[in-house]
Short mmCIF file of C-alpha atoms in Angstrom, two decimals:
data_model
loop_
_atom_site.label_atom_id
_atom_site.label_comp_id
_atom_site.label_asym_id
_atom_site.label_seq_id
_atom_site.Cartn_x
_atom_site.Cartn_y
_atom_site.Cartn_z
CA MET U 1 0.00 0.00 0.00
CA GLU U 2 1.41 3.36 -1.06
CA GLU U 3 2.40 5.56 1.87
CA VAL U 4 0.55 8.87 2.09
CA GLU U 5 2.63 12.02 2.49
CA VAL U 6 2.21 13.67 5.88
CA PRO U 7 0.90 17.27 5.67
CA SER U 8 3.71 19.63 6.63
CA TYR U 9 1.62 21.45 9.25
CA PHE U 10 1.12 18.14 11.11
CA VAL U 11 4.87 17.84 11.67
CA CYS U 12 6.61 19.27 14.75
CA PRO U 13 9.51 21.57 13.73
CA ILE U 14 11.63 20.11 16.54
CA THR U 15 11.03 16.35 16.28
CA LEU U 16 10.12 16.32 12.55
CA ASP U 17 7.44 13.77 13.42
CA VAL U 18 3.63 13.91 13.48
CA MET U 19 2.56 15.89 16.53
CA ARG U 20 0.74 14.02 19.27
CA ASP U 21 -0.24 17.00 21.40
CA PRO U 22 0.12 20.24 19.38
CA VAL U 23 0.49 23.47 21.36
CA THR U 24 1.11 27.02 20.14
CA LEU U 25 3.57 29.54 21.58
CA PRO U 26 2.81 33.28 21.79
CA THR U 27 5.04 33.61 18.71
CA GLY U 28 2.35 31.80 16.68
CA ILE U 29 4.39 28.66 15.97
CA THR U 30 2.97 25.25 16.87
CA TYR U 31 5.06 22.43 18.33
CA ASP U 32 4.52 19.06 19.97
CA ARG U 33 3.98 19.66 23.70
CA HIS U 34 6.73 17.42 25.06
CA ALA U 35 9.28 18.73 22.53
CA ILE U 36 8.71 22.43 23.17
CA HIS U 37 8.65 21.98 26.93
CA ARG U 38 12.01 20.23 26.76
CA TRP U 39 13.33 23.04 24.55
CA LEU U 40 12.10 25.82 26.86
CA ARG U 41 13.79 24.21 29.84
CA LEU U 42 17.13 24.88 28.12
CA ALA U 43 16.51 28.02 26.03
CA ALA U 44 13.87 30.69 26.70
CA SER U 45 13.17 31.37 23.05
CA CYS U 46 11.09 30.09 20.13
CA PRO U 47 13.16 27.58 18.11
CA LEU U 48 12.01 28.93 14.72
CA THR U 49 11.56 32.67 15.25
CA LYS U 50 14.27 33.02 17.97
CA LEU U 51 11.92 35.43 19.77
CA PRO U 52 12.13 35.37 23.58
CA VAL U 53 9.58 33.30 25.49
CA ALA U 54 8.90 33.74 29.22
CA PRO U 55 10.26 30.87 31.36
CA ASP U 56 6.82 30.29 32.90
CA CYS U 57 4.99 30.44 29.56
CA GLU U 58 2.28 27.81 29.15
CA PRO U 59 1.70 27.07 25.42
CA THR U 60 -1.90 27.11 24.23
CA PRO U 61 -3.38 23.76 23.13
CA ASN U 62 -4.21 23.80 19.42
CA HIS U 63 -7.45 21.82 19.53
CA THR U 64 -8.34 22.39 15.87
CA LEU U 65 -5.04 21.02 14.64
CA CYS U 66 -5.30 18.21 17.17
CA ARG U 67 -8.66 17.09 15.72
CA LEU U 68 -7.29 17.30 12.16
CA ILE U 69 -4.30 15.14 13.05
CA ARG U 70 -6.50 12.59 14.82
CA SER U 71 -8.83 12.38 11.82
CA TRP U 72 -5.93 12.03 9.41
CA CYS U 73 -4.29 9.34 11.54
CA ALA U 74 -7.57 7.43 11.85
CA LEU U 75 -7.79 7.37 8.04
CA HIS U 76 -4.16 6.76 7.11
CA ARG U 77 -2.57 5.31 10.30
CA PRO U 78 -5.24 3.28 12.10
CA ASP U 79 -2.69 1.42 14.21
CA ASP U 80 -1.10 4.61 15.53
CA ALA U 81 -1.68 5.24 19.25
CA VAL U 82 -1.72 9.02 18.84
CA ASP U 83 -5.34 9.34 19.93
CA HIS U 84 -4.71 7.82 23.36
CA THR U 85 -1.63 9.97 24.00
CA MET U 86 -3.44 13.19 23.11
CA LYS U 87 -6.33 12.41 25.41
CA SER U 88 -4.18 11.48 28.36
CA ALA U 89 -1.78 14.44 28.32
CA PRO U 90 -4.26 17.22 29.31
CA ALA U 91 -5.63 15.10 32.15
CA ASP U 92 -2.10 14.44 33.40
CA CYS U 93 -1.25 18.13 33.19
CA ALA U 94 -4.36 19.12 35.13
CA ARG U 95 -3.64 16.62 37.88
CA LEU U 96 0.00 17.68 38.14
CA ALA U 97 -0.95 21.37 38.15
CA ALA U 98 -3.22 20.68 41.12
CA LEU U 99 -0.38 18.94 42.97
CA VAL U 100 2.00 21.84 42.34
CA SER U 101 -0.68 24.29 43.45
CA ARG U 102 -1.03 22.33 46.66
CA LEU U 103 2.70 22.70 47.27
CA ALA U 104 2.58 26.44 46.58
CA ASP U 105 -0.29 26.80 49.07
CA ALA U 106 1.66 24.86 51.70
CA LYS U 107 4.71 27.13 51.40
CA ASN U 108 3.51 29.66 53.98
CA LYS U 109 1.71 27.14 56.20
CA ARG U 110 2.86 24.50 58.61
CA PRO U 111 4.16 21.48 56.69
CA SER U 112 1.47 18.84 56.47
CA GLN U 113 0.86 15.28 55.43
CA GLU U 114 -1.09 16.68 52.50
CA ALA U 115 2.06 18.33 51.14
CA LEU U 116 4.04 15.13 51.70
CA ALA U 117 1.40 13.13 49.82
CA ALA U 118 1.60 15.57 46.90
CA LEU U 119 5.40 15.32 46.85
CA ARG U 120 5.30 11.53 46.88
CA GLU U 121 2.80 11.50 44.02
CA LEU U 122 5.03 13.83 42.01
CA ARG U 123 7.97 11.57 42.81
CA ASP U 124 6.06 8.59 41.43
CA VAL U 125 5.30 10.50 38.23
CA VAL U 126 8.92 11.49 37.53
CA ALA U 127 9.99 7.92 38.32
CA GLU U 128 7.89 6.69 35.37
CA GLY U 129 10.42 8.01 32.88
CA GLU U 130 11.21 10.93 30.60
CA ARG U 131 7.56 11.62 29.77
CA GLY U 132 6.69 11.98 33.46
CA ARG U 133 9.61 14.32 34.06
CA GLU U 134 8.60 16.46 31.10
CA LEU U 135 5.02 16.73 32.34
CA VAL U 136 6.09 17.84 35.82
CA ALA U 137 8.67 20.30 34.48
CA ALA U 138 6.02 21.73 32.13
CA VAL U 139 3.70 22.78 34.97
CA PRO U 140 4.17 26.55 35.44
CA GLY U 141 6.02 27.33 38.66
CA SER U 142 6.77 23.69 39.47
CA ALA U 143 10.53 24.20 39.90
CA ASP U 144 10.13 27.23 42.15
CA ALA U 145 7.45 25.51 44.25
CA LEU U 146 9.59 22.42 44.76
CA LEU U 147 12.67 24.45 45.72
CA ASP U 148 10.63 26.58 48.13
CA VAL U 149 9.16 23.51 49.84
CA PHE U 150 12.59 21.91 50.01
CA VAL U 151 14.05 24.93 51.81
CA SER U 152 11.09 25.74 54.07
CA SER U 153 10.72 22.13 55.25
CA ALA U 154 14.40 21.43 55.91
CA THR U 155 14.14 21.78 59.70
CA SER U 156 10.41 21.57 60.41
CA ALA U 157 9.51 18.64 58.15
CA PRO U 158 12.63 16.77 56.94
CA GLU U 159 10.52 14.08 55.25
CA ASN U 160 8.94 16.71 53.00
CA SER U 161 12.36 18.18 52.25
CA ALA U 162 13.80 14.78 51.28
CA ALA U 163 10.82 14.01 49.04
CA ALA U 164 11.13 17.41 47.33
CA LEU U 165 14.84 16.76 46.75
CA ASP U 166 14.02 13.45 45.05
CA VAL U 167 11.76 15.22 42.55
CA ILE U 168 14.18 18.14 42.02
CA SER U 169 17.06 15.77 41.29
CA SER U 170 15.01 13.82 38.76
CA LEU U 171 13.96 16.99 36.91
CA ARG U 172 17.55 18.19 36.36
CA LEU U 173 16.58 21.84 36.80
CA PRO U 174 18.13 24.39 34.40
CA GLU U 175 20.58 26.94 35.74
CA ARG U 176 18.09 29.82 35.61
CA CYS U 177 15.77 28.06 38.08
CA LEU U 178 18.61 27.49 40.53
CA ALA U 179 19.77 31.08 40.06
CA ARG U 180 16.31 32.35 41.05
CA ALA U 181 16.39 30.21 44.19
CA VAL U 182 19.85 31.53 45.08
CA ASP U 183 18.65 35.11 44.61
CA ARG U 184 15.63 34.49 46.88
CA ASP U 185 17.65 33.03 49.76
CA GLY U 186 20.89 31.31 48.83
CA ALA U 187 21.98 30.85 52.44
CA ALA U 188 18.77 29.01 53.33
CA LEU U 189 19.10 26.77 50.26
CA VAL U 190 22.67 25.83 51.16
CA GLY U 191 21.61 25.26 54.76
CA ALA U 192 18.86 22.88 53.66
CA LEU U 193 21.32 20.92 51.50
CA VAL U 194 23.81 20.69 54.36
CA SER U 195 21.01 19.40 56.59
CA ILE U 196 20.36 16.59 54.10
CA LEU U 197 24.09 15.84 53.92
CA GLN U 198 24.13 15.51 57.71
CA GLY U 199 21.40 12.88 57.45
CA HIS U 200 18.62 15.00 58.95
CA SER U 201 15.98 14.00 56.44
CA GLY U 202 13.64 11.66 58.25
CA PRO U 203 12.99 7.94 57.81
CA ASP U 204 13.25 8.18 54.02
CA ALA U 205 16.89 9.29 54.29
CA ASP U 206 19.56 7.12 52.71
CA ALA U 207 22.95 7.38 51.03
CA ALA U 208 21.26 8.26 47.73
CA SER U 209 19.60 11.32 49.31
CA ARG U 210 22.97 12.56 50.54
CA ALA U 211 24.48 12.01 47.10
CA ARG U 212 21.62 13.93 45.46
CA ALA U 213 22.10 16.77 47.95
CA ALA U 214 25.81 16.95 47.09
CA VAL U 215 25.04 17.06 43.35
CA LEU U 216 22.51 19.86 43.87
CA LEU U 217 24.94 21.75 46.12
CA ALA U 218 27.59 21.64 43.38
CA ASP U 219 25.03 22.90 40.83
CA VAL U 220 23.87 25.67 43.19
CA MET U 221 27.46 26.79 43.80
CA ALA U 222 27.95 27.17 40.04
CA CYS U 223 25.11 29.73 40.04
CA MET U 224 26.46 31.76 42.98
CA SER U 225 28.31 35.04 42.79
CA PRO U 226 31.90 34.93 44.16
CA SER U 227 30.85 36.78 47.32
CA ARG U 228 28.11 34.23 48.08
CA ALA U 229 30.26 31.23 47.22
CA ALA U 230 33.05 32.50 49.49
CA SER U 231 30.69 32.37 52.47
CA LEU U 232 29.84 28.67 52.51
CA PRO U 233 29.40 27.30 56.05
CA GLU U 234 32.19 25.16 57.49
CA GLN U 235 29.80 22.22 57.85
CA ALA U 236 29.44 22.06 54.06
CA PHE U 237 33.13 21.14 53.79
CA VAL U 238 32.92 18.66 56.67
CA GLU U 239 30.07 16.84 54.94
CA ALA U 240 31.77 16.93 51.52
CA VAL U 241 34.84 15.28 53.05
CA ARG U 242 32.71 12.65 54.81
CA LEU U 243 30.96 11.92 51.53
CA LEU U 244 34.27 11.63 49.68
CA ARG U 245 35.60 9.16 52.24
CA GLY U 246 32.33 7.23 52.59
CA ASP U 247 32.88 7.82 56.31
CA ASP U 248 29.22 8.02 57.29
CA GLY U 249 28.24 4.55 58.36
CA MET U 250 26.57 3.89 55.02
CA GLY U 251 29.45 2.14 53.29
CA ALA U 252 31.70 3.29 50.49
CA SER U 253 30.82 6.50 48.72
CA THR U 254 28.88 5.98 45.48
CA SER U 255 30.20 7.12 42.12
CA MET U 256 27.69 9.98 41.96
CA ALA U 257 28.48 11.08 45.52
CA THR U 258 32.24 10.99 44.93
CA LYS U 259 32.09 13.14 41.83
CA ALA U 260 29.67 15.58 43.50
CA ALA U 261 31.92 15.92 46.57
CA LEU U 262 34.91 16.57 44.29
CA ARG U 263 32.95 19.22 42.40
CA VAL U 264 31.99 20.92 45.66
CA LEU U 265 35.59 20.99 46.92
CA ALA U 266 37.08 22.04 43.58
CA GLY U 267 34.51 24.77 43.07
CA ALA U 268 34.43 26.16 46.60
CA THR U 269 38.21 26.35 47.01
CA ALA U 270 38.42 28.84 44.15
CA HIS U 271 37.61 31.41 46.84
CA GLY U 272 40.31 32.18 49.40
CA ARG U 273 38.21 32.10 52.57
CA ASN U 274 36.95 28.62 51.74
CA ARG U 275 40.45 27.14 51.47
CA VAL U 276 41.14 27.31 55.19
CA LYS U 277 37.68 25.87 55.96
CA ALA U 278 38.27 22.96 53.60
CA ALA U 279 41.79 22.31 54.92
CA GLU U 280 40.55 22.30 58.52
CA ALA U 281 37.78 19.87 57.53
CA GLY U 282 40.41 17.35 56.37
CA ALA U 283 39.91 17.82 52.63
CA VAL U 284 43.62 17.51 51.76
CA ALA U 285 44.05 14.07 53.32
CA ALA U 286 40.79 12.84 51.77
CA LEU U 287 41.85 14.04 48.31
CA VAL U 288 45.30 12.45 48.60
CA ASP U 289 43.76 9.15 49.71
CA MET U 290 41.46 9.26 46.69
CA LEU U 291 44.42 9.83 44.34
CA LEU U 292 46.00 6.69 45.76
CA LEU U 293 42.91 4.49 45.49
CA VAL U 294 41.05 5.37 42.29
CA ASN U 295 41.45 3.27 39.17
CA GLY U 296 39.69 2.33 35.95
CA GLU U 297 37.68 4.66 33.73
CA ARG U 298 36.91 7.11 36.54
CA ARG U 299 40.60 7.62 37.31
CA ARG U 300 41.23 10.48 34.92
CA ALA U 301 38.13 12.63 35.55
CA TRP U 302 38.15 12.17 39.32
CA CYS U 303 41.87 12.85 39.65
CA GLU U 304 41.63 15.99 37.54
CA LEU U 305 39.01 17.34 39.96
CA ALA U 306 41.02 16.20 43.00
CA LEU U 307 44.21 17.84 41.71
CA CYS U 308 42.29 21.01 40.89
CA ALA U 309 41.08 21.15 44.51
CA LEU U 310 44.57 20.36 45.87
CA ASN U 311 46.11 23.08 43.73
CA ARG U 312 43.69 25.62 45.16
CA LEU U 313 44.11 24.32 48.71
CA CYS U 314 47.87 24.77 48.38
CA GLY U 315 47.14 28.44 47.93
CA CYS U 316 46.92 28.67 51.73
CA ALA U 317 49.47 27.69 54.38
CA GLU U 318 47.06 25.26 56.06
CA GLY U 319 46.56 23.34 52.82
CA ARG U 320 50.28 23.07 52.09
CA ALA U 321 51.01 21.94 55.65
CA ALA U 322 48.34 19.24 55.42
CA LEU U 323 49.78 17.95 52.14
CA VAL U 324 53.36 17.58 53.36
CA ALA U 325 52.11 16.11 56.65
CA HIS U 326 50.39 13.29 54.76
CA GLY U 327 52.76 10.35 54.46
CA ALA U 328 52.00 9.89 50.76
CA GLY U 329 50.98 13.42 49.79
CA VAL U 330 54.02 14.37 47.72
CA ALA U 331 54.24 10.92 46.11
CA ALA U 332 50.54 10.87 45.18
CA VAL U 333 50.74 14.25 43.48
CA GLY U 334 54.08 13.46 41.84
CA ALA U 335 52.65 10.34 40.23
CA TRP U 336 50.35 12.57 38.15
CA VAL U 337 53.08 14.86 36.85
CA ALA U 338 53.56 12.36 34.04
CA GLY U 339 49.97 11.17 33.94
CA ALA U 340 47.81 10.59 30.89
CA SER U 341 46.03 13.93 31.11
CA MET U 342 47.23 17.43 30.26
CA ALA U 343 44.95 18.99 32.89
CA ALA U 344 46.08 16.58 35.63
CA SER U 345 49.75 17.03 34.76
CA ALA U 346 49.42 20.82 34.81
CA LYS U 347 47.70 20.83 38.21
CA ALA U 348 50.21 18.37 39.71
CA VAL U 349 53.13 20.53 38.58
CA ARG U 350 51.49 23.60 40.12
CA VAL U 351 50.99 21.78 43.43
CA LEU U 352 54.64 20.73 43.56
CA ARG U 353 55.74 24.25 42.67
CA SER U 354 53.71 25.63 45.61
CA ILE U 355 55.28 23.09 47.96
CA ALA U 356 58.83 23.73 46.69
CA ARG U 357 58.38 27.48 46.91
CA HIS U 358 56.62 27.88 50.28
CA THR U 359 57.02 24.67 52.35
CA ALA U 360 60.44 23.40 51.34
CA THR U 361 62.09 22.11 54.50
CA VAL U 362 65.12 19.87 54.13
CA ALA U 363 62.94 16.83 54.70
CA VAL U 364 60.38 17.90 52.07
CA VAL U 365 63.12 18.58 49.49
CA GLN U 366 64.56 15.12 50.10
CA GLU U 367 61.11 13.53 49.92
CA MET U 368 60.40 15.12 46.55
CA ALA U 369 63.57 13.54 45.18
CA ALA U 370 63.09 10.17 46.88
CA THR U 371 59.49 9.73 45.70
CA GLY U 372 60.36 10.40 42.06
CA ALA U 373 58.59 13.77 41.84
CA VAL U 374 61.82 15.53 40.84
CA GLY U 375 62.49 12.94 38.13
CA LYS U 376 59.01 13.48 36.69
CA LEU U 377 59.59 17.23 36.71
CA CYS U 378 62.81 16.68 34.74
CA LEU U 379 60.91 14.71 32.10
CA VAL U 380 58.33 17.48 31.78
CA ALA U 381 60.96 20.25 31.66
CA ALA U 382 62.93 18.50 28.92
CA SER U 383 59.96 17.34 26.86
CA VAL U 384 59.55 18.36 23.21
CA PRO U 385 55.99 19.27 22.09
CA GLU U 386 56.36 17.70 18.65
CA GLU U 387 57.36 14.34 20.06
CA GLU U 388 55.98 12.04 22.73
CA TRP U 389 54.77 14.55 25.34
CA GLN U 390 51.77 15.84 23.42
CA TRP U 391 49.61 16.46 26.54
CA CYS U 392 52.04 18.87 28.24
CA ASP U 393 51.84 22.53 27.21
CA GLU U 394 54.60 25.14 27.32
CA ARG U 395 53.31 26.81 30.49
CA THR U 396 53.53 23.50 32.35
CA ARG U 397 57.06 22.91 31.06
CA GLU U 398 58.11 26.38 32.24
CA ARG U 399 56.59 25.80 35.69
CA ALA U 400 58.49 22.50 35.94
CA ARG U 401 61.77 24.27 35.06
CA GLU U 402 61.02 27.00 37.59
CA THR U 403 60.38 24.41 40.30
CA LEU U 404 63.59 22.54 39.55
CA ARG U 405 65.67 25.73 39.72
CA LEU U 406 64.37 26.48 43.23
CA HIS U 407 66.44 23.63 44.74
CA ALA U 408 68.91 22.83 41.98
CA ARG U 409 71.82 22.48 44.40
CA ALA U 410 70.07 19.73 46.39
CA TRP U 411 68.40 17.92 43.51
CA ARG U 412 70.89 18.06 40.62
CA SER U 413 73.35 15.71 42.33
CA SER U 414 70.84 13.74 44.39
CA PRO U 415 71.54 9.98 44.50
CA CYS U 416 67.79 9.50 44.08
CA LEU U 417 67.92 11.05 40.61
CA HIS U 418 68.95 8.68 37.80
CA PRO U 419 71.99 9.85 35.78
CA THR U 420 69.85 10.06 32.66
CA LEU U 421 67.49 12.44 34.45
CA GLN U 422 70.40 14.42 35.88
CA ALA U 423 71.46 15.08 32.29
CA LEU U 424 68.00 16.51 31.60
CA TYR U 425 68.16 18.86 34.58
CA PRO U 426 67.62 22.47 33.37
CA CYS U 427 70.47 24.95 33.70
#
């Protein structure tokens, strides 16, 4: 049977497929509901006209086009399940809008079982898959309502806060939603996340909740201004270190939790006041231990984050003291000077330069030679870009030469340095 050509106005400009639930933007262009909602979560503009669209815009259902598509499908595609999908979507949206409205009403009231029931129902919807997440995200004000309930319930109703966090994590909120929450009350949002990290989230609390809180904290920090980010509470660093170590009575840290904790430490230590807080929380020792233990596919990405955090922590005296006090600190960092990553190698060289410049006791200078760190620096300093050391840039080579010159008298003739490497020692 010859296939009938689909009318062009039945096709969604985003998916290039027959629309199941056509809706029209204020710009006059019609799209499939799930496709345009997904688009608007990432870009507040019309895909075709590029005109701006309000973040809380609710597209208008195009009932006429919907009936035309259903009639055409009934005639030419009788086996297509479009009819069922189009009927179910508005009902789902109405039910979800009522749940979100219930949360918004509960914001200024005492937390109740009614709000918890609404949160759990929303959690069940997003757990159904991508379609459920799109429907919840499409409800106007859903992200703001969930974030408000999460913050307001952190101390008074931890169960509600944990349930809201489950939904928020599943929705993968865009940066603009998190930025609005930070502008409303960033300190309260961080405090609520720290409360979850401490395990104060009721009987539904588990290791996954703490991991989700760490991920959201890292995302929230990315939206903060430098002045806000520099004022993180000390407890945030304590909990990030506990999560990185898996030192919470819940077993080893999960992959998601480890990466989130690394992101928190690497991001927060970009600001000077946070470096002392992180060092006093034991971040340096935890990061060094992670460098020694990681392996497999995660090795490169995790160690790049860990070395980034260590480089920033070595910007303060407390961080440098903690690194040299660790029995394997210098060796762990030195091992990455000749690693398989340009970023990791660059950060490792910078850490060793900080140690050699500011914390170079006789014992530390000897340790750098004995652990092979000086030999690795020689390889980097003498490397040629056109040959085997493709992942080491000129700035890293110059930092390695600078570090070697700081203690040339002690290192050039060290018995720990192989004669071949002594020949590579910069003048």
